[in-house]
């Protein structure tokens, strides 16, 4: 690659200026250039690498503490997942079903107990995606099981639902 003539002229002018400088000034300028090269290398390469390594060590220590906490609490989490954590605090099945539906924005038309461990629910003109979010919430957060589900569509996205929700057996 050939440099433009203007760069050759600039190079020649700088060489001429360098040659015209006294030896003492050239040594001082060379020492200053070495200093800036070392400082730039430190600030541009070494310091960021050291900071990155320190941050990595801190992140690893935090992750190790999180892992230890998770391993210590894993048995309790497994018990809660299999038993349905919402009912450990004394919340009834009816209040869990009704409260979670209201939290999603669903208005239950009718909900009635079916024994001690099941609830029959009726929804009318409900948005299907909201109903599905509610079903997932019942299963994941409350540990409940949808035993029966029947949905009739009146118009796209709007359904009437009859379902039975129960505690896992």
mmCIF file with all atom_site columns, C-alpha atoms in Angstrom:
data_model
loop_
_atom_site.group_PDB
_atom_site.id
_atom_site.type_symbol
_atom_site.label_atom_id
_atom_site.label_alt_id
_atom_site.label_comp_id
_atom_site.label_asym_id
_atom_site.label_entity_id
_atom_site.label_seq_id
_atom_site.pdbx_PDB_ins_code
_atom_site.Cartn_x
_atom_site.Cartn_y
_atom_site.Cartn_z
_atom_site.occupancy
_atom_site.B_iso_or_equiv
_atom_site.pdbx_formal_charge
_atom_site.auth_seq_id
_atom_site.auth_comp_id
_atom_site.auth_asym_id
_atom_site.auth_atom_id
_atom_site.pdbx_PDB_model_num
ATOM 1   C CA . UNK A 1 1   ? 0.000   0.000   0.000  1.00 0.00 ? 1   UNK A CA 1
ATOM 2   C CA . UNK A 1 2   ? 1.423   3.306   -1.049 1.00 0.00 ? 2   UNK A CA 1
ATOM 3   C CA . UNK A 1 3   ? 1.048   6.328   1.241  1.00 0.00 ? 3   UNK A CA 1
ATOM 4   C CA . UNK A 1 4   ? -0.245  9.612   -0.168 1.00 0.00 ? 4   UNK A CA 1
ATOM 5   C CA . UNK A 1 5   ? 2.306   12.251  -0.957 1.00 0.00 ? 5   UNK A CA 1
ATOM 6   C CA . UNK A 1 6   ? 1.036   14.483  1.887  1.00 0.00 ? 6   UNK A CA 1
ATOM 7   C CA . UNK A 1 7   ? 1.944   11.818  4.474  1.00 0.00 ? 7   UNK A CA 1
ATOM 8   C CA . UNK A 1 8   ? 5.434   11.494  2.992  1.00 0.00 ? 8   UNK A CA 1
ATOM 9   C CA . UNK A 1 9   ? 5.819   15.252  3.236  1.00 0.00 ? 9   UNK A CA 1
ATOM 10  C CA . UNK A 1 10  ? 4.653   15.218  6.888  1.00 0.00 ? 10  UNK A CA 1
ATOM 11  C CA . UNK A 1 11  ? 7.061   12.378  7.714  1.00 0.00 ? 11  UNK A CA 1
ATOM 12  C CA . UNK A 1 12  ? 9.946   14.205  6.112  1.00 0.00 ? 12  UNK A CA 1
ATOM 13  C CA . UNK A 1 13  ? 9.078   17.440  7.960  1.00 0.00 ? 13  UNK A CA 1
ATOM 14  C CA . UNK A 1 14  ? 8.975   15.596  11.324 1.00 0.00 ? 14  UNK A CA 1
ATOM 15  C CA . UNK A 1 15  ? 12.319  13.902  10.623 1.00 0.00 ? 15  UNK A CA 1
ATOM 16  C CA . UNK A 1 16  ? 13.858  17.245  9.756  1.00 0.00 ? 16  UNK A CA 1
ATOM 17  C CA . UNK A 1 17  ? 12.549  18.793  12.977 1.00 0.00 ? 17  UNK A CA 1
ATOM 18  C CA . UNK A 1 18  ? 13.849  15.824  14.990 1.00 0.00 ? 18  UNK A CA 1
ATOM 19  C CA . UNK A 1 19  ? 17.284  16.133  13.430 1.00 0.00 ? 19  UNK A CA 1
ATOM 20  C CA . UNK A 1 20  ? 17.337  19.881  14.100 1.00 0.00 ? 20  UNK A CA 1
ATOM 21  C CA . UNK A 1 21  ? 16.635  19.424  17.830 1.00 0.00 ? 21  UNK A CA 1
ATOM 22  C CA . UNK A 1 22  ? 19.489  19.471  20.327 1.00 0.00 ? 22  UNK A CA 1
ATOM 23  C CA . UNK A 1 23  ? 20.494  16.060  21.715 1.00 0.00 ? 23  UNK A CA 1
ATOM 24  C CA . UNK A 1 24  ? 19.196  16.945  25.177 1.00 0.00 ? 24  UNK A CA 1
ATOM 25  C CA . UNK A 1 25  ? 15.699  17.775  23.804 1.00 0.00 ? 25  UNK A CA 1
ATOM 26  C CA . UNK A 1 26  ? 15.635  14.572  21.743 1.00 0.00 ? 26  UNK A CA 1
ATOM 27  C CA . UNK A 1 27  ? 16.461  12.503  24.851 1.00 0.00 ? 27  UNK A CA 1
ATOM 28  C CA . UNK A 1 28  ? 13.777  14.282  26.892 1.00 0.00 ? 28  UNK A CA 1
ATOM 29  C CA . UNK A 1 29  ? 11.200  13.798  24.132 1.00 0.00 ? 29  UNK A CA 1
ATOM 30  C CA . UNK A 1 30  ? 12.174  10.109  23.795 1.00 0.00 ? 30  UNK A CA 1
ATOM 31  C CA . UNK A 1 31  ? 11.863  9.633   27.590 1.00 0.00 ? 31  UNK A CA 1
ATOM 32  C CA . UNK A 1 32  ? 8.457   11.350  27.528 1.00 0.00 ? 32  UNK A CA 1
ATOM 33  C CA . UNK A 1 33  ? 7.345   9.088   24.670 1.00 0.00 ? 33  UNK A CA 1
ATOM 34  C CA . UNK A 1 34  ? 8.472   5.995   26.613 1.00 0.00 ? 34  UNK A CA 1
ATOM 35  C CA . UNK A 1 35  ? 6.629   7.253   29.700 1.00 0.00 ? 35  UNK A CA 1
ATOM 36  C CA . UNK A 1 36  ? 3.392   7.786   27.738 1.00 0.00 ? 36  UNK A CA 1
ATOM 37  C CA . UNK A 1 37  ? 3.775   4.396   26.082 1.00 0.00 ? 37  UNK A CA 1
ATOM 38  C CA . UNK A 1 38  ? 4.154   2.679   29.477 1.00 0.00 ? 38  UNK A CA 1
ATOM 39  C CA . UNK A 1 39  ? 1.311   4.702   31.052 1.00 0.00 ? 39  UNK A CA 1
ATOM 40  C CA . UNK A 1 40  ? -0.955  4.004   28.081 1.00 0.00 ? 40  UNK A CA 1
ATOM 41  C CA . UNK A 1 41  ? -0.144  0.297   28.252 1.00 0.00 ? 41  UNK A CA 1
ATOM 42  C CA . UNK A 1 42  ? -0.889  0.245   31.972 1.00 0.00 ? 42  UNK A CA 1
ATOM 43  C CA . UNK A 1 43  ? -4.133  2.208   31.754 1.00 0.00 ? 43  UNK A CA 1
ATOM 44  C CA . UNK A 1 44  ? -5.313  0.639   28.512 1.00 0.00 ? 44  UNK A CA 1
ATOM 45  C CA . UNK A 1 45  ? -4.373  -3.011  29.037 1.00 0.00 ? 45  UNK A CA 1
ATOM 46  C CA . UNK A 1 46  ? -3.054  -4.013  32.456 1.00 0.00 ? 46  UNK A CA 1
ATOM 47  C CA . UNK A 1 47  ? -5.407  -2.050  34.724 1.00 0.00 ? 47  UNK A CA 1
ATOM 48  C CA . UNK A 1 48  ? -8.607  -3.171  32.895 1.00 0.00 ? 48  UNK A CA 1
ATOM 49  C CA . UNK A 1 49  ? -7.357  -6.779  32.989 1.00 0.00 ? 49  UNK A CA 1
ATOM 50  C CA . UNK A 1 50  ? -6.713  -6.574  36.733 1.00 0.00 ? 50  UNK A CA 1
ATOM 51  C CA . UNK A 1 51  ? -10.118 -4.976  37.340 1.00 0.00 ? 51  UNK A CA 1
ATOM 52  C CA . UNK A 1 52  ? -11.818 -7.651  35.230 1.00 0.00 ? 52  UNK A CA 1
ATOM 53  C CA . UNK A 1 53  ? -10.024 -10.423 37.148 1.00 0.00 ? 53  UNK A CA 1
ATOM 54  C CA . UNK A 1 54  ? -11.011 -8.920  40.520 1.00 0.00 ? 54  UNK A CA 1
ATOM 55  C CA . UNK A 1 55  ? -14.636 -8.591  39.419 1.00 0.00 ? 55  UNK A CA 1
ATOM 56  C CA . UNK A 1 56  ? -14.517 -12.223 38.291 1.00 0.00 ? 56  UNK A CA 1
ATOM 57  C CA . UNK A 1 57  ? -13.266 -13.319 41.707 1.00 0.00 ? 57  UNK A CA 1
ATOM 58  C CA . UNK A 1 58  ? -16.060 -11.346 43.421 1.00 0.00 ? 58  UNK A CA 1
ATOM 59  C CA . UNK A 1 59  ? -18.690 -12.818 41.077 1.00 0.00 ? 59  UNK A CA 1
ATOM 60  C CA . UNK A 1 60  ? -17.373 -16.315 41.736 1.00 0.00 ? 60  UNK A CA 1
ATOM 61  C CA . UNK A 1 61  ? -17.556 -15.795 45.507 1.00 0.00 ? 61  UNK A CA 1
ATOM 62  C CA . UNK A 1 62  ? -21.143 -14.531 45.193 1.00 0.00 ? 62  UNK A CA 1
ATOM 63  C CA . UNK A 1 63  ? -22.091 -17.464 42.977 1.00 0.00 ? 63  UNK A CA 1
ATOM 64  C CA . UNK A 1 64  ? -20.511 -19.912 45.436 1.00 0.00 ? 64  UNK A CA 1
ATOM 65  C CA . UNK A 1 65  ? -22.508 -18.366 48.305 1.00 0.00 ? 65  UNK A CA 1
ATOM 66  C CA . UNK A 1 66  ? -25.708 -18.575 46.228 1.00 0.00 ? 66  UNK A CA 1
ATOM 67  C CA . UNK A 1 67  ? -24.992 -22.219 45.381 1.00 0.00 ? 67  UNK A CA 1
ATOM 68  C CA . UNK A 1 68  ? -24.408 -23.074 49.035 1.00 0.00 ? 68  UNK A CA 1
ATOM 69  C CA . UNK A 1 69  ? -27.693 -21.394 50.012 1.00 0.00 ? 69  UNK A CA 1
ATOM 70  C CA . UNK A 1 70  ? -29.590 -23.234 47.236 1.00 0.00 ? 70  UNK A CA 1
ATOM 71  C CA . UNK A 1 71  ? -28.105 -26.578 48.238 1.00 0.00 ? 71  UNK A CA 1
ATOM 72  C CA . UNK A 1 72  ? -28.979 -25.945 51.887 1.00 0.00 ? 72  UNK A CA 1
ATOM 73  C CA . UNK A 1 73  ? -32.580 -25.023 50.999 1.00 0.00 ? 73  UNK A CA 1
ATOM 74  C CA . UNK A 1 74  ? -33.136 -27.641 48.273 1.00 0.00 ? 74  UNK A CA 1
ATOM 75  C CA . UNK A 1 75  ? -34.912 -30.154 50.553 1.00 0.00 ? 75  UNK A CA 1
ATOM 76  C CA . UNK A 1 76  ? -37.398 -27.506 51.725 1.00 0.00 ? 76  UNK A CA 1
ATOM 77  C CA . UNK A 1 77  ? -38.030 -26.420 48.137 1.00 0.00 ? 77  UNK A CA 1
ATOM 78  C CA . UNK A 1 78  ? -38.664 -30.022 47.063 1.00 0.00 ? 78  UNK A CA 1
ATOM 79  C CA . UNK A 1 79  ? -41.116 -30.509 49.944 1.00 0.00 ? 79  UNK A CA 1
ATOM 80  C CA . UNK A 1 80  ? -42.932 -27.277 49.063 1.00 0.00 ? 80  UNK A CA 1
ATOM 81  C CA . UNK A 1 81  ? -43.159 -28.265 45.396 1.00 0.00 ? 81  UNK A CA 1
ATOM 82  C CA . UNK A 1 82  ? -44.672 -31.646 46.163 1.00 0.00 ? 82  UNK A CA 1
ATOM 83  C CA . UNK A 1 83  ? -46.998 -30.496 48.942 1.00 0.00 ? 83  UNK A CA 1
ATOM 84  C CA . UNK A 1 84  ? -48.262 -27.211 47.520 1.00 0.00 ? 84  UNK A CA 1
ATOM 85  C CA . UNK A 1 85  ? -46.678 -24.358 49.430 1.00 0.00 ? 85  UNK A CA 1
ATOM 86  C CA . UNK A 1 86  ? -49.812 -22.171 49.537 1.00 0.00 ? 86  UNK A CA 1
ATOM 87  C CA . UNK A 1 87  ? -51.633 -24.500 51.908 1.00 0.00 ? 87  UNK A CA 1
ATOM 88  C CA . UNK A 1 88  ? -48.865 -24.730 54.500 1.00 0.00 ? 88  UNK A CA 1
ATOM 89  C CA . UNK A 1 89  ? -49.853 -21.318 55.842 1.00 0.00 ? 89  UNK A CA 1
ATOM 90  C CA . UNK A 1 90  ? -53.464 -22.343 56.455 1.00 0.00 ? 90  UNK A CA 1
ATOM 91  C CA . UNK A 1 91  ? -54.947 -20.814 53.282 1.00 0.00 ? 91  UNK A CA 1
ATOM 92  C CA . UNK A 1 92  ? -58.044 -22.686 52.159 1.00 0.00 ? 92  UNK A CA 1
ATOM 93  C CA . UNK A 1 93  ? -58.432 -24.176 48.713 1.00 0.00 ? 93  UNK A CA 1
ATOM 94  C CA . UNK A 1 94  ? -61.367 -21.866 47.956 1.00 0.00 ? 94  UNK A CA 1
ATOM 95  C CA . UNK A 1 95  ? -59.462 -18.716 48.916 1.00 0.00 ? 95  UNK A CA 1
ATOM 96  C CA . UNK A 1 96  ? -56.403 -19.809 46.907 1.00 0.00 ? 96  UNK A CA 1
ATOM 97  C CA . UNK A 1 97  ? -58.513 -20.405 43.790 1.00 0.00 ? 97  UNK A CA 1
ATOM 98  C CA . UNK A 1 98  ? -60.557 -17.208 44.159 1.00 0.00 ? 98  UNK A CA 1
ATOM 99  C CA . UNK A 1 99  ? -57.606 -14.987 45.137 1.00 0.00 ? 99  UNK A CA 1
ATOM 100 C CA . UNK A 1 100 ? -55.364 -16.210 42.346 1.00 0.00 ? 100 UNK A CA 1
ATOM 101 C CA . UNK A 1 101 ? -58.140 -15.712 39.763 1.00 0.00 ? 101 UNK A CA 1
ATOM 102 C CA . UNK A 1 102 ? -58.680 -12.135 40.920 1.00 0.00 ? 102 UNK A CA 1
ATOM 103 C CA . UNK A 1 103 ? -54.930 -11.547 40.788 1.00 0.00 ? 103 UNK A CA 1
ATOM 104 C CA . UNK A 1 104 ? -54.919 -12.522 37.108 1.00 0.00 ? 104 UNK A CA 1
ATOM 105 C CA . UNK A 1 105 ? -57.995 -10.379 36.454 1.00 0.00 ? 105 UNK A CA 1
ATOM 106 C CA . UNK A 1 106 ? -60.517 -13.183 36.060 1.00 0.00 ? 106 UNK A CA 1
ATOM 107 C CA . UNK A 1 107 ? -64.015 -12.902 37.515 1.00 0.00 ? 107 UNK A CA 1
ATOM 108 C CA . UNK A 1 108 ? -65.276 -16.309 38.623 1.00 0.00 ? 108 UNK A CA 1
ATOM 109 C CA . UNK A 1 109 ? -68.992 -16.728 37.889 1.00 0.00 ? 109 UNK A CA 1
ATOM 110 C CA . UNK A 1 110 ? -69.271 -19.637 40.267 1.00 0.00 ? 110 UNK A CA 1
ATOM 111 C CA . UNK A 1 111 ? -66.915 -21.656 42.439 1.00 0.00 ? 111 UNK A CA 1
ATOM 112 C CA . UNK A 1 112 ? -67.992 -24.287 44.898 1.00 0.00 ? 112 UNK A CA 1
ATOM 113 C CA . UNK A 1 113 ? -66.277 -26.973 46.935 1.00 0.00 ? 113 UNK A CA 1
ATOM 114 C CA . UNK A 1 114 ? -66.419 -30.550 45.721 1.00 0.00 ? 114 UNK A CA 1
ATOM 115 C CA . UNK A 1 115 ? -65.364 -32.399 48.853 1.00 0.00 ? 115 UNK A CA 1
ATOM 116 C CA . UNK A 1 116 ? -62.367 -31.315 50.922 1.00 0.00 ? 116 UNK A CA 1
ATOM 117 C CA . UNK A 1 117 ? -59.773 -31.403 48.189 1.00 0.00 ? 117 UNK A CA 1
ATOM 118 C CA . UNK A 1 118 ? -61.505 -30.059 45.036 1.00 0.00 ? 118 UNK A CA 1
ATOM 119 C CA . UNK A 1 119 ? -63.251 -26.938 43.756 1.00 0.00 ? 119 UNK A CA 1
ATOM 120 C CA . UNK A 1 120 ? -65.544 -26.668 40.732 1.00 0.00 ? 120 UNK A CA 1
ATOM 121 C CA . UNK A 1 121 ? -65.107 -23.374 38.867 1.00 0.00 ? 121 UNK A CA 1
ATOM 122 C CA . UNK A 1 122 ? -67.186 -21.665 36.163 1.00 0.00 ? 122 UNK A CA 1
ATOM 123 C CA . UNK A 1 123 ? -65.982 -18.695 34.107 1.00 0.00 ? 123 UNK A CA 1
ATOM 124 C CA . UNK A 1 124 ? -67.965 -16.921 31.393 1.00 0.00 ? 124 UNK A CA 1
ATOM 125 C CA . UNK A 1 125 ? -66.650 -14.692 28.617 1.00 0.00 ? 125 UNK A CA 1
ATOM 126 C CA . UNK A 1 126 ? -63.058 -14.974 29.796 1.00 0.00 ? 126 UNK A CA 1
ATOM 127 C CA . UNK A 1 127 ? -59.969 -14.281 27.703 1.00 0.00 ? 127 UNK A CA 1
ATOM 128 C CA . UNK A 1 128 ? -58.440 -17.653 26.894 1.00 0.00 ? 128 UNK A CA 1
ATOM 129 C CA . UNK A 1 129 ? -54.813 -16.560 27.432 1.00 0.00 ? 129 UNK A CA 1
ATOM 130 C CA . UNK A 1 130 ? -55.720 -15.208 30.892 1.00 0.00 ? 130 UNK A CA 1
ATOM 131 C CA . UNK A 1 131 ? -57.340 -18.526 31.763 1.00 0.00 ? 131 UNK A CA 1
ATOM 132 C CA . UNK A 1 132 ? -54.222 -20.410 30.680 1.00 0.00 ? 132 UNK A CA 1
ATOM 133 C CA . UNK A 1 133 ? -51.961 -18.082 32.717 1.00 0.00 ? 133 UNK A CA 1
ATOM 134 C CA . UNK A 1 134 ? -54.212 -18.759 35.720 1.00 0.00 ? 134 UNK A CA 1
ATOM 135 C CA . UNK A 1 135 ? -54.020 -22.536 35.226 1.00 0.00 ? 135 UNK A CA 1
ATOM 136 C CA . UNK A 1 136 ? -50.221 -22.346 35.095 1.00 0.00 ? 136 UNK A CA 1
ATOM 137 C CA . UNK A 1 137 ? -50.204 -20.199 38.259 1.00 0.00 ? 137 UNK A CA 1
ATOM 138 C CA . UNK A 1 138 ? -52.434 -22.692 40.073 1.00 0.00 ? 138 UNK A CA 1
ATOM 139 C CA . UNK A 1 139 ? -50.097 -25.533 39.175 1.00 0.00 ? 139 UNK A CA 1
ATOM 140 C CA . UNK A 1 140 ? -46.734 -23.838 39.722 1.00 0.00 ? 140 UNK A CA 1
ATOM 141 C CA . UNK A 1 141 ? -47.321 -21.526 42.674 1.00 0.00 ? 141 UNK A CA 1
ATOM 142 C CA . UNK A 1 142 ? -50.082 -23.324 44.557 1.00 0.00 ? 142 UNK A CA 1
ATOM 143 C CA . UNK A 1 143 ? -49.251 -26.905 43.624 1.00 0.00 ? 143 UNK A CA 1
ATOM 144 C CA . UNK A 1 144 ? -52.838 -27.585 42.502 1.00 0.00 ? 144 UNK A CA 1
ATOM 145 C CA . UNK A 1 145 ? -53.932 -29.913 39.716 1.00 0.00 ? 145 UNK A CA 1
ATOM 146 C CA . UNK A 1 146 ? -56.589 -29.223 37.084 1.00 0.00 ? 146 UNK A CA 1
ATOM 147 C CA . UNK A 1 147 ? -58.542 -32.481 37.080 1.00 0.00 ? 147 UNK A CA 1
ATOM 148 C CA . UNK A 1 148 ? -61.214 -31.513 34.552 1.00 0.00 ? 148 UNK A CA 1
ATOM 149 C CA . UNK A 1 149 ? -61.180 -28.697 31.977 1.00 0.00 ? 149 UNK A CA 1
ATOM 150 C CA . UNK A 1 150 ? -63.874 -27.827 29.433 1.00 0.00 ? 150 UNK A CA 1
ATOM 151 C CA . UNK A 1 151 ? -63.784 -24.635 27.345 1.00 0.00 ? 151 UNK A CA 1
ATOM 152 C CA . UNK A 1 152 ? -66.362 -23.480 24.806 1.00 0.00 ? 152 UNK A CA 1
ATOM 153 C CA . UNK A 1 153 ? -65.441 -20.635 22.465 1.00 0.00 ? 153 UNK A CA 1
ATOM 154 C CA . UNK A 1 154 ? -68.131 -18.037 21.739 1.00 0.00 ? 154 UNK A CA 1
ATOM 155 C CA . UNK A 1 155 ? -65.867 -15.781 19.678 1.00 0.00 ? 155 UNK A CA 1
ATOM 156 C CA . UNK A 1 156 ? -62.137 -15.824 18.907 1.00 0.00 ? 156 UNK A CA 1
ATOM 157 C CA . UNK A 1 157 ? -60.120 -15.635 22.129 1.00 0.00 ? 157 UNK A CA 1
ATOM 158 C CA . UNK A 1 158 ? -63.178 -15.548 24.439 1.00 0.00 ? 158 UNK A CA 1
ATOM 159 C CA . UNK A 1 159 ? -64.278 -18.735 26.214 1.00 0.00 ? 159 UNK A CA 1
ATOM 160 C CA . UNK A 1 160 ? -66.685 -20.123 28.767 1.00 0.00 ? 160 UNK A CA 1
ATOM 161 C CA . UNK A 1 161 ? -64.838 -22.518 31.065 1.00 0.00 ? 161 UNK A CA 1
ATOM 162 C CA . UNK A 1 162 ? -65.901 -25.240 33.464 1.00 0.00 ? 162 UNK A CA 1
ATOM 163 C CA . UNK A 1 163 ? -63.119 -26.897 35.395 1.00 0.00 ? 163 UNK A CA 1
ATOM 164 C CA . UNK A 1 164 ? -62.328 -28.800 38.553 1.00 0.00 ? 164 UNK A CA 1
ATOM 165 C CA . UNK A 1 165 ? -59.207 -27.910 40.536 1.00 0.00 ? 165 UNK A CA 1
ATOM 166 C CA . UNK A 1 166 ? -57.877 -30.096 43.300 1.00 0.00 ? 166 UNK A CA 1
ATOM 167 C CA . UNK A 1 167 ? -55.019 -30.791 45.618 1.00 0.00 ? 167 UNK A CA 1
ATOM 168 C CA . UNK A 1 168 ? -52.639 -33.439 44.290 1.00 0.00 ? 168 UNK A CA 1
ATOM 169 C CA . UNK A 1 169 ? -53.327 -36.847 45.698 1.00 0.00 ? 169 UNK A CA 1
#
